[in-house]
Coordinates of C-alpha atoms in Angstrom, one line a residue:
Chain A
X1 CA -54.4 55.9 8.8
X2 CA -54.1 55.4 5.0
X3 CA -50.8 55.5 3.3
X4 CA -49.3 57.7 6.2
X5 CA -46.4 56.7 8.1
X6 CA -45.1 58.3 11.5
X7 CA -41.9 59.8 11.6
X8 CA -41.0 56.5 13.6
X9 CA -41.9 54.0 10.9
X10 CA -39.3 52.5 9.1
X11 CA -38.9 50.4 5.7
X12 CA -40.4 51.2 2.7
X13 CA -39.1 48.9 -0.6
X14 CA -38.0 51.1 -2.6
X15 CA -36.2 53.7 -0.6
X16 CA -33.0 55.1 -1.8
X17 CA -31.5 57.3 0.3
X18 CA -32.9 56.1 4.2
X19 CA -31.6 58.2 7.5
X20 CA -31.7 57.1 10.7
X21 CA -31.7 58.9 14.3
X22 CA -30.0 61.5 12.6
X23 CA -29.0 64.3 14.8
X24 CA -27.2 67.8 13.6
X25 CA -25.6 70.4 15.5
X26 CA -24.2 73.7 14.6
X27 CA -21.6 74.2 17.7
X28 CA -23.9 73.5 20.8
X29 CA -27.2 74.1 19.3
X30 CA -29.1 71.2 17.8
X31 CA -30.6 71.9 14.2
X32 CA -32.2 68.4 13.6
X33 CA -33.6 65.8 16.7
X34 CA -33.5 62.1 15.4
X35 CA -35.2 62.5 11.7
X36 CA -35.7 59.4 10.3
X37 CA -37.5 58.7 7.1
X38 CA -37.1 56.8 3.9
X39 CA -36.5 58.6 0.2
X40 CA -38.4 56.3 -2.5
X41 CA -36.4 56.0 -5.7
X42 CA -37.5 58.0 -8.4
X43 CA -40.2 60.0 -7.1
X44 CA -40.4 63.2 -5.6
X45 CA -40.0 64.0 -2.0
X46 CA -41.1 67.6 -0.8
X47 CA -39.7 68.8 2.4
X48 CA -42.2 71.3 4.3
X49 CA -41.7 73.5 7.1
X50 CA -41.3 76.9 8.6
X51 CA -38.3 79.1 8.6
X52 CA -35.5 77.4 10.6
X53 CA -37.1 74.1 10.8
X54 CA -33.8 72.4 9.9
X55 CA -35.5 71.2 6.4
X56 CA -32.6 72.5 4.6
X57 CA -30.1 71.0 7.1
X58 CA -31.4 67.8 6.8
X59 CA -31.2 68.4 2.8
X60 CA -27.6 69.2 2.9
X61 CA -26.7 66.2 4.9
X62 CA -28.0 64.5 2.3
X63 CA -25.1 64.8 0.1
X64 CA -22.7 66.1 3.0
X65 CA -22.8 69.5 2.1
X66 CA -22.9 70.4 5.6
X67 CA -19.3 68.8 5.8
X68 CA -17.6 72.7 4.7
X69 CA -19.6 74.0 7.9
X70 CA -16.6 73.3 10.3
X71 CA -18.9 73.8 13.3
X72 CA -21.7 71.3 12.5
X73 CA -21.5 68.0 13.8
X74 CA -23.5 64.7 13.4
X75 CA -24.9 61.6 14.6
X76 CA -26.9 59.3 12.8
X77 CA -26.4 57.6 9.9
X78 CA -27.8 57.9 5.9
X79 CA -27.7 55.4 3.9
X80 CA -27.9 55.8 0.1
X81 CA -28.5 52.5 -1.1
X82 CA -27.3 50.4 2.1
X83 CA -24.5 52.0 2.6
X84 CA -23.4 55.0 5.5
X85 CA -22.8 57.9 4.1
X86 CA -20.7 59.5 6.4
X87 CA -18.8 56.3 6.6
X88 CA -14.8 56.4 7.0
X89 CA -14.3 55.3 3.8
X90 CA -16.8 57.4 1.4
X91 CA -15.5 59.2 -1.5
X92 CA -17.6 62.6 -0.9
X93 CA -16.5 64.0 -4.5
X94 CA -18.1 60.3 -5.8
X95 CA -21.0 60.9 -3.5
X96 CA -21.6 64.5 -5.0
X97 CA -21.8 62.4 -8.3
X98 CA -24.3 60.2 -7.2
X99 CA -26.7 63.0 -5.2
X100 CA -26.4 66.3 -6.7
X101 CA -27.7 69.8 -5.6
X102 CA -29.7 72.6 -7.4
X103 CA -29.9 75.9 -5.1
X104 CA -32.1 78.6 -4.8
X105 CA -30.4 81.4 -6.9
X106 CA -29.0 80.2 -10.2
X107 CA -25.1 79.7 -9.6
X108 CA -24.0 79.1 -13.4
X109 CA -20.3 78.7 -13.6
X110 CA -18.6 82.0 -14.9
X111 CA -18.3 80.0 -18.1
X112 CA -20.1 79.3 -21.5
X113 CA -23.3 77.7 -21.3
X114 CA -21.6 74.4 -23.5
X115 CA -18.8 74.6 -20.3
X116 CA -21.5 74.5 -17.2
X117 CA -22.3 71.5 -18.7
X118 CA -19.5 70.2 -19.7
X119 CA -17.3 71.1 -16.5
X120 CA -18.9 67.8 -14.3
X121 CA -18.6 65.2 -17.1
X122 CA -15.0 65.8 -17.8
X123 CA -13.3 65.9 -14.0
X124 CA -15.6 62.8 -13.3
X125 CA -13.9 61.8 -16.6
X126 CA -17.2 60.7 -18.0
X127 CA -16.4 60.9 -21.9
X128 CA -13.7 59.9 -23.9
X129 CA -13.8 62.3 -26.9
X130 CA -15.3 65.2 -27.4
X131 CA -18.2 63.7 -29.3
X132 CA -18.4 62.0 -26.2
X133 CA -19.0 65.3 -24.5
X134 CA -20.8 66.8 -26.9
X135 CA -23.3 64.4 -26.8
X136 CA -23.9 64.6 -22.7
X137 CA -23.9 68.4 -22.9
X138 CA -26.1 68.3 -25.8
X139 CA -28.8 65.6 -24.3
X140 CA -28.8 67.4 -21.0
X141 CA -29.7 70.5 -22.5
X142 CA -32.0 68.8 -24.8
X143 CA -34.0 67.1 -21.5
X144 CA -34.1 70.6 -19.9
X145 CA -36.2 72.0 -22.6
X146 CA -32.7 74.6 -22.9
X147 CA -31.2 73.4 -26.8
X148 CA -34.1 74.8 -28.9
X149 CA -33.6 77.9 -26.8
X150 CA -29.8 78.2 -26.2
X151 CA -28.6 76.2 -29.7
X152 CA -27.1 79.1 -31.5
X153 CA -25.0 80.4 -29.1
X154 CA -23.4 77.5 -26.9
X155 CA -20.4 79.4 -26.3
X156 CA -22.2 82.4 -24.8
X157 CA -21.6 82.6 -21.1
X158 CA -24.1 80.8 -18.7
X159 CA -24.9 84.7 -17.1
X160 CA -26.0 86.0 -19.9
X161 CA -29.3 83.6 -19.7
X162 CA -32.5 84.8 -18.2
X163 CA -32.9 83.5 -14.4
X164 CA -35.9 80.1 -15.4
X165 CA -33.3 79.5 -18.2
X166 CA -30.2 79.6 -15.6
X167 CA -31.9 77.6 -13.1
X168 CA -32.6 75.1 -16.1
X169 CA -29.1 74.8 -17.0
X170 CA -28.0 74.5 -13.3
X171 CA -30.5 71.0 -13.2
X172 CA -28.2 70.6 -17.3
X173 CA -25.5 70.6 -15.0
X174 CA -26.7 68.6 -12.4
X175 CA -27.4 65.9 -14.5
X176 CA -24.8 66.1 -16.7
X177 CA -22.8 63.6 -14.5
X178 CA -26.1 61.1 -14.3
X179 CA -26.5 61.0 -10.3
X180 CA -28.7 59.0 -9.0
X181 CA -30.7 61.9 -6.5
X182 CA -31.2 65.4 -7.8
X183 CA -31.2 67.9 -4.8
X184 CA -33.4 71.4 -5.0
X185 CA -33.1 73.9 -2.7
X186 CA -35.9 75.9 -3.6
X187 CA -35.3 76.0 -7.0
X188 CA -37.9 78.2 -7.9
X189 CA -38.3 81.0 -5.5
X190 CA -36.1 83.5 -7.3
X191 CA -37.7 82.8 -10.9
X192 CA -41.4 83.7 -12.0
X193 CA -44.6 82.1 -12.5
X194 CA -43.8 80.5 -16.3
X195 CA -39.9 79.6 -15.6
X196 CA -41.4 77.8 -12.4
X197 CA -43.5 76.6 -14.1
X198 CA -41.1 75.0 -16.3
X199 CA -38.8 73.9 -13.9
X200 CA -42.0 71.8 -12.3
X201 CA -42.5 70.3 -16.1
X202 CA -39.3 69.0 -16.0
X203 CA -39.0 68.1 -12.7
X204 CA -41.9 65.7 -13.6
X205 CA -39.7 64.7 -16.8
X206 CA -36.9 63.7 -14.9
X207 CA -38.4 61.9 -12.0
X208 CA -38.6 59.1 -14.4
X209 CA -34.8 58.4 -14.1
X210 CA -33.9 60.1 -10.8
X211 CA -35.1 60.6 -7.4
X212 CA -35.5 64.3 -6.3
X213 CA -35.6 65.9 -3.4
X214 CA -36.9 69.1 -3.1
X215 CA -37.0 72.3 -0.2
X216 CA -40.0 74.7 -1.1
X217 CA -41.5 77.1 0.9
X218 CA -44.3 77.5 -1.5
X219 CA -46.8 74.4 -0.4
X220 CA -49.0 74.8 -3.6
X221 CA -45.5 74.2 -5.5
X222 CA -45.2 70.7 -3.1
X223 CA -48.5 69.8 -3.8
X224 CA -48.0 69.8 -7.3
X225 CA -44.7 68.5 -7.6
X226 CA -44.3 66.0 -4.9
X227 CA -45.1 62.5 -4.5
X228 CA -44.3 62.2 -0.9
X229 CA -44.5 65.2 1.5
X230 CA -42.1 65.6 4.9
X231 CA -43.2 68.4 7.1
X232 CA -40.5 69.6 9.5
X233 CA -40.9 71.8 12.6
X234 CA -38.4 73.0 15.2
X235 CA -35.9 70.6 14.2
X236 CA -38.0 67.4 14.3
X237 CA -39.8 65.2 11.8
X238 CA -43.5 66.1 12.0
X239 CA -44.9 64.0 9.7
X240 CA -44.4 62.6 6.6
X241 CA -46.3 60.2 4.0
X242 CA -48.3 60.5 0.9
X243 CA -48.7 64.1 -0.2
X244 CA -52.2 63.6 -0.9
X245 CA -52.4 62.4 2.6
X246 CA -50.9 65.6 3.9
X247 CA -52.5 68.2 2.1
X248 CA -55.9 66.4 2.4
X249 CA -55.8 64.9 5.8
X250 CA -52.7 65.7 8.0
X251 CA -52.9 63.0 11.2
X252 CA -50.5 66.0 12.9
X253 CA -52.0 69.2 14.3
X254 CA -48.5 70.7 13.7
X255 CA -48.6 70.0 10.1
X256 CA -52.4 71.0 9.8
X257 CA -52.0 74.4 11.4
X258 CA -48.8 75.0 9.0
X259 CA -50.5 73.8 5.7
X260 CA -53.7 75.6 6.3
X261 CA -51.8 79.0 7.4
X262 CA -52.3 79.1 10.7
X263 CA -50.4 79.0 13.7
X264 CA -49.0 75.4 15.0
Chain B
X1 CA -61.8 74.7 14.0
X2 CA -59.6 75.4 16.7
X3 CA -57.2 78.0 16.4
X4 CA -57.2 81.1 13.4
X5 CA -55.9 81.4 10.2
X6 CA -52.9 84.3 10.0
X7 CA -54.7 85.9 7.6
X8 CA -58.0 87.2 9.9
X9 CA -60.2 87.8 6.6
X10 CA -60.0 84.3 5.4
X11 CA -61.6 83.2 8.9
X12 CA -64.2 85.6 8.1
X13 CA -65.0 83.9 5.1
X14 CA -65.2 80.9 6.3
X15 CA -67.2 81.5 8.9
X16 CA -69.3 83.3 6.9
X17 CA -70.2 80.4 4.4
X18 CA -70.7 78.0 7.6
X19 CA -73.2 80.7 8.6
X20 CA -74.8 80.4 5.4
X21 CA -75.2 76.3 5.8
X22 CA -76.8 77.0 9.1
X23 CA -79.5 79.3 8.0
X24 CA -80.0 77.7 4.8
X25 CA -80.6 74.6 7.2
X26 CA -82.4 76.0 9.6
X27 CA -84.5 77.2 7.1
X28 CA -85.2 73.5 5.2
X29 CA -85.8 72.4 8.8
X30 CA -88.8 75.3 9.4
X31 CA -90.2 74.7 5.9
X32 CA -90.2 70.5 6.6
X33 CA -92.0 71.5 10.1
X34 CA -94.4 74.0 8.5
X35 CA -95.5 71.2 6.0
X36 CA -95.7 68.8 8.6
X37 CA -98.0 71.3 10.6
X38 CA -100.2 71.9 7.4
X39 CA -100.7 68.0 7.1
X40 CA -101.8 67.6 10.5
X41 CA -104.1 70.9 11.0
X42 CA -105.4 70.2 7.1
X43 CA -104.2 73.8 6.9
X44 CA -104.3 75.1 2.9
X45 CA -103.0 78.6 3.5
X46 CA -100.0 77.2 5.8
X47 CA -99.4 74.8 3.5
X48 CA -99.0 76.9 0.7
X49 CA -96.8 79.7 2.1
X50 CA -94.1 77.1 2.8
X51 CA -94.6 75.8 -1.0
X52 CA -93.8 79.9 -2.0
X53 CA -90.8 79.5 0.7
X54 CA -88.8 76.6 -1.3
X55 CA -87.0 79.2 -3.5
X56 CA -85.2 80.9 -0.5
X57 CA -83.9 78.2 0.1
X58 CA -82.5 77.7 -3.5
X59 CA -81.3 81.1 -3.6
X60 CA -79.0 79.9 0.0
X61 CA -77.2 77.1 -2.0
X62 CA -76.5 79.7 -5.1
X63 CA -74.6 82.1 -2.3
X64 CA -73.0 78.9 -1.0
X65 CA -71.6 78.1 -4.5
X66 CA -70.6 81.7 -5.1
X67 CA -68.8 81.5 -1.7
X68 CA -66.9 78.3 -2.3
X69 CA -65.6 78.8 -5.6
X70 CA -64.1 82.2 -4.5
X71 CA -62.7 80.6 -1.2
X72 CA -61.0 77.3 -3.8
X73 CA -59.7 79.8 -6.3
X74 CA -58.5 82.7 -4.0
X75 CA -57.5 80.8 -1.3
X76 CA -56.1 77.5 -2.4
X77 CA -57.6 75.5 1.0
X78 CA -55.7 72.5 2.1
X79 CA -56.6 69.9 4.9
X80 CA -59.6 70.8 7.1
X81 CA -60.2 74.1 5.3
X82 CA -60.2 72.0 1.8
X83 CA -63.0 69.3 3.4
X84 CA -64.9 72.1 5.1
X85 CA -65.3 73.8 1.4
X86 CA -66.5 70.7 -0.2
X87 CA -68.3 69.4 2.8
X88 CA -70.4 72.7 2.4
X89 CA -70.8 72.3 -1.4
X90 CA -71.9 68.8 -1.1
X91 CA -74.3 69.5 2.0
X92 CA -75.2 73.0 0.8
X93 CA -77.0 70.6 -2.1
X94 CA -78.2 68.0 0.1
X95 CA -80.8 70.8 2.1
X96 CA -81.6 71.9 -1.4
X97 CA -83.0 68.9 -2.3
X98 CA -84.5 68.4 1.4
X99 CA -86.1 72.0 0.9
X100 CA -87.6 70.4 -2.6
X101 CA -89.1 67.4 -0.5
X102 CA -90.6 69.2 1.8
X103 CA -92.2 71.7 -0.5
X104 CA -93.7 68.9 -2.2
X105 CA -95.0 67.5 1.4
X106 CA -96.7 70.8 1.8
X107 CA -98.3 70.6 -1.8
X108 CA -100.0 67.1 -1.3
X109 CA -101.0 69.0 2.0
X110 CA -102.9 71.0 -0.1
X111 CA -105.1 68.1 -1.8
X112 CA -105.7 66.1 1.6
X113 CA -106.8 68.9 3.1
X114 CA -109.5 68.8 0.4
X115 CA -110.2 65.1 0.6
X116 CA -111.9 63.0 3.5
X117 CA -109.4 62.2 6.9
X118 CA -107.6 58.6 6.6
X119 CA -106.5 57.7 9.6
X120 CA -102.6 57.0 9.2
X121 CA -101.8 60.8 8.9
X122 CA -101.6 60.7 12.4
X123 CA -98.5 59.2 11.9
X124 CA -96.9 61.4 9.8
X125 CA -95.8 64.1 12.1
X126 CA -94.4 61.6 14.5
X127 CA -92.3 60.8 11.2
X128 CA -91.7 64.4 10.9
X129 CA -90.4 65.3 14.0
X130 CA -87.8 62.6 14.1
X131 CA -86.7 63.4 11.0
X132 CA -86.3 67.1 12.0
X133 CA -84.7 65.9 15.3
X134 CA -81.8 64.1 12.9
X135 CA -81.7 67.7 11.1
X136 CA -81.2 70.0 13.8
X137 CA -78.5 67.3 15.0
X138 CA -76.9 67.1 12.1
X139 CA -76.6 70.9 11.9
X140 CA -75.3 71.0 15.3
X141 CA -72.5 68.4 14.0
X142 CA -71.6 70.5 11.6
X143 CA -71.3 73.8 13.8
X144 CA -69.3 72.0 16.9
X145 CA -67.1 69.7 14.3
X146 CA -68.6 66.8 16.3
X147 CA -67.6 63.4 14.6
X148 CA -69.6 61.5 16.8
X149 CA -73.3 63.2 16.8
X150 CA -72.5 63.0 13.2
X151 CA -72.1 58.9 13.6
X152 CA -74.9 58.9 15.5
X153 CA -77.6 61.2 13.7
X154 CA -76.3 58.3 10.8
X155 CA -77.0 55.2 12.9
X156 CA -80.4 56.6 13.8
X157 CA -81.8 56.5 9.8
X158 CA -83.3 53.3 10.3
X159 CA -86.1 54.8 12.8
X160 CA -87.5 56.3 10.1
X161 CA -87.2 53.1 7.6
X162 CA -89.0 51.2 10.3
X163 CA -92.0 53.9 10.3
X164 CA -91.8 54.0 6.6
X165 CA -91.9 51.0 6.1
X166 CA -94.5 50.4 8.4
X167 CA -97.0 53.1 7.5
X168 CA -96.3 51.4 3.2
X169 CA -98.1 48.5 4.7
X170 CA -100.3 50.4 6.6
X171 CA -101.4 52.3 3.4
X172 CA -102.1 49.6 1.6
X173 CA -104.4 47.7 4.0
X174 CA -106.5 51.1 4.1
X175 CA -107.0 51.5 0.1
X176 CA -107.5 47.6 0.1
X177 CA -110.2 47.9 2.1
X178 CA -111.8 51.1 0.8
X179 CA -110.9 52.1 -2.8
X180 CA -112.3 55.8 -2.0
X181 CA -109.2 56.2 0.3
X182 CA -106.2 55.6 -2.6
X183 CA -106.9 59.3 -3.2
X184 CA -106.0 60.6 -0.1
X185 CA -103.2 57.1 0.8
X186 CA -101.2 57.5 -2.4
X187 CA -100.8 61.1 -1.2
X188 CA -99.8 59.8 2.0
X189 CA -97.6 57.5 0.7
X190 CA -95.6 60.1 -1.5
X191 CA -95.4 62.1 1.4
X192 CA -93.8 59.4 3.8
X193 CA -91.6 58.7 0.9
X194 CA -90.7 62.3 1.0
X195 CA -89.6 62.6 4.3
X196 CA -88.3 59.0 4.2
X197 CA -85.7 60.8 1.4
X198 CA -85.4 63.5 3.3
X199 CA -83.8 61.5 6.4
X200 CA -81.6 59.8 3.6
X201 CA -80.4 63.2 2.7
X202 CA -80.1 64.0 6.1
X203 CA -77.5 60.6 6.7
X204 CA -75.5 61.8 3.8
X205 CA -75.2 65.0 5.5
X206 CA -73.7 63.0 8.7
X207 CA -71.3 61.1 6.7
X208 CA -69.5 64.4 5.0
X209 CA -69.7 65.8 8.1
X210 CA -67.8 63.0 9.6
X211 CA -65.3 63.2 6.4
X212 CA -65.2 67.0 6.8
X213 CA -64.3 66.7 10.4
X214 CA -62.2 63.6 10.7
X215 CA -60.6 62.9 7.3
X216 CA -62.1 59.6 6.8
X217 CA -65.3 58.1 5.2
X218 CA -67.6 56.0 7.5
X219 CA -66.8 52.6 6.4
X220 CA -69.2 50.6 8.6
X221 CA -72.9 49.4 7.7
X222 CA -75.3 51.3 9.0
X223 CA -78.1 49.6 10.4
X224 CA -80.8 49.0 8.4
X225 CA -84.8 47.7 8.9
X226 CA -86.5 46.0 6.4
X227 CA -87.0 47.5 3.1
X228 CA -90.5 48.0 1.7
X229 CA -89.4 47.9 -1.8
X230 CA -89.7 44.1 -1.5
X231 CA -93.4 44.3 0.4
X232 CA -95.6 42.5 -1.6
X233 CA -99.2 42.7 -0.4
X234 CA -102.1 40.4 -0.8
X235 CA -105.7 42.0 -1.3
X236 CA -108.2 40.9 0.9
X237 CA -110.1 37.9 0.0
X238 CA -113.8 38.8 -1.3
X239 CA -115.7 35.7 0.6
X240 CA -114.2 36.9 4.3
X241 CA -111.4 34.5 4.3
X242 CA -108.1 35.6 6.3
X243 CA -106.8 38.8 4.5
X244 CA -107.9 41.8 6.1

């Protein structure tokens, strides 16, 4: 089949972030069964799938976020550019650098909108004046569409925005430390048509520097968005290739019943 | 399609539109056979009543559009459901233009029943009914989601190139002989061309159907006879040499 690989395929050149036989567990039960699949740099991968398919789980163990769930355990490696990420040795803070996360419900520090920005660039030490700074904050904001709107009142606090305009400074804030993967738990499903809108403008903006990987329940929003499309089910890999592919002609019954709204 | 959608009305509209491809079919099938019929029995009335039958068929494919832009804009298809909407578009226009062949069978059926019997109408229903036969088959495709009568209502086009082409030289050697029969042979001839088109129409039909139903296009060749577009017939020489 054209442009589709099985959830068993391995090895495509420009992959970024690549997992392998990954297996989670939360206590005894098993949230994820071997997923293995391959991230291409700087485009956008969808992740599909019913509630409790372990989409977001596999999302999360993506930057290790699943490490604060003392119960979870796993098996399996990711790699983000060759190397393990739940290796010994890894520097998680560093690795939360390098793969951020954007969540469903805007979570803007209790700060001023300059300070969201500003709060990742200075623990990662990533400016060495304040012109420095003020030149990160003020390009991130400017590349989220947010500085024509937010300009005159930069020490107002990051609340006091409407919810598209908080979600748009979280992604500021997210890229305010220049990570390599952008990670978006549906990002959108608490904002409205025009602010998700938005945020799908500039997701397409900033797919020309980072790679993104995003969870969405709403499968017109991955079919816009998305260059490649995963569709996840019970905890396994379904299928995943070319969203075209998937949206057009699924090789999966699983995935057909799910993207045309019927049962699996 | 296998199993149903979650949401019961937008099975019901589908279903409905596929219902609508089947009697708008049906219905281009009936018409082709009623002209057929009006050739062979030199009937005028017949054939006219299925020339005043073309526009039902041209009201079907206005419902079918209707139908499938509500279904794209209200219920954003994907996969099969996506294919089966432009399958029906695409094959919703193919029987239009079948049901505008076959009227225009049905009109020349209205001058030869007015002109002297050639012989090499007996032909033409033979034509007919395997063109009807790919038709009815290809309908059935389209109702069972079969892939494979689909393939092979597609592979079976070149029966009716082989009795096109056959009956084109046919034709010619009649009016050759006897310049009082190009009346009634060019009329034959448009209306071997007709159905000729019409089994054309019919393979395109099989190949969406196979898209619809499989995701893919048919890549392969299909098997082809010789094409009379490249005959090139001598007259008969006047002093009784070899060419009649």
């Amino acid at each position: 089949m054209l442009d589709t690989m099985t959830a068993t395929a391995t090895g495509i050149s420009n992959a970024i972030l690549r997992a392998k036989n990954l297996d989670v567990f939360y206590g005894e039960k098993q949230a994820l069964f071997s997923v293995g699949i391959d991230i291409p740099e700087r485009e956008i991968t969808a992740l599909i799938g019913p509630s409790g398919c372990g989409k977001s789980t596999f999302l999360r163990c993506l930057n290790r976020m699943n490490d604060t769930i003392p119960s979870c355990t796993i098996r399996g490696t990711v790699e983000i550019g060759g190397h393990d990420i739940y290796a010994r040795d890894v520097d998680v803070v560093e690795l939360r650098r390098r793969v951020g996360m954007v969540f469903q419900k805007p979570n803007p520090f209790p700060k001023s909108i300059y300070d969201n920005v500003a709060y990742g660039p200075r623990i990662h030490g990533l400016a060495a004046d304040k012109g420095e700074l003020d030149e990160i904050v003020y390009s991130c904001l400017e590349r989220t569409g947010l500085l024509g709107e937010v300009r005159d009142r930069l020490d107002a606090p990051g609340t006091s925005l409407s919810g598209g305009q908080q979600q748009r400074l979280c992604i500021a804030r997210a890229i305010a430390v220049s990570p390599e993967v952008i990670l978006m738990d549906e990002p959108c499903s608490a904002l409205d048509p025009i602010a998700t809108a938005r945020v799908e403008e500039l997701m397409e903006e900033l797919r020309r520097n980072y790679t993104i990987v995003i969870v969405t329940h709403n499968m017109q929003q991955a079919a816009r968005v998305s260059q490649h499309t995963a569709f996840f089910h019970l905890g396994t890999l379904v299928e995943w290739g070319a969203t075209e592919q998937i949206f057009t002609s699924p090789s999966d019954e699983r995935t057909q019943g799910y993207i045309t709204g019927r049962y699996g | 399609m296998t199993s149903e959608h979650i949401v019961k009305s937008y099975d019901a509209e589908l279903n409905h539109l596929n219902e609508t491809i089947l009697k708008m079919g049906g219905l281009a099938e009936s018409q082709l056979a009623e002209a057929i019929k009006a050739i062979a029995t030199r009937d005028p009335e017949l054939a006219m009543e299925t020339v005043r039958g073309d526009p039902r068929i041209d009201a079907l494919e206005a419902d079918i559009d209707h139908q499938a832009v509500r279904l794209l804009a209200l219920r954003q298809p994907m996969a099969r459901d996506l294919r089966n909407i432009l399958a029906a578009l695409k094959i919703s226009s193919a029987i239009e233009r079948i049901g505008d062949y076959a009227a225009n069978v049905a009109k020349r059926a209205v001058t030869l029943s007015e002109s002297p019997p050639v012989r090499p109408a007996g032909t033409i229903p033979r034509m007919g009914r395997l063109v009807q036969r790919m038709i009815k088959d290809v309908l059935d495709a389209y109702t069972e989601g079969d892939a494979e009568k689909a393939k092979a209502v597609w592979a079976r086009d070149h029966e009716v190139d082989d009795i096109y082409n056959s009956l084109f030289r046919e034709l010619l050697t009649y009016m050759m002989e006897d310049p009082r029969n190009i009346g009634p042979c060019t009329h034959l001839l448009f209306v071997a061309k007709n159905i000729e088109r019409i089994g054309d129409h019919t393979t395109n039909m099989a190949e969406i159907i196979y898209f619809m139903v499989t995701g893919n296009t048919l890549l392969e060749s299909r098997p082809k006879g010789e094409d009379a577009s490249f005959a090139h017939p001598e007259p008969p020489q006047k002093d009784g040499g070899d060419g009649r």
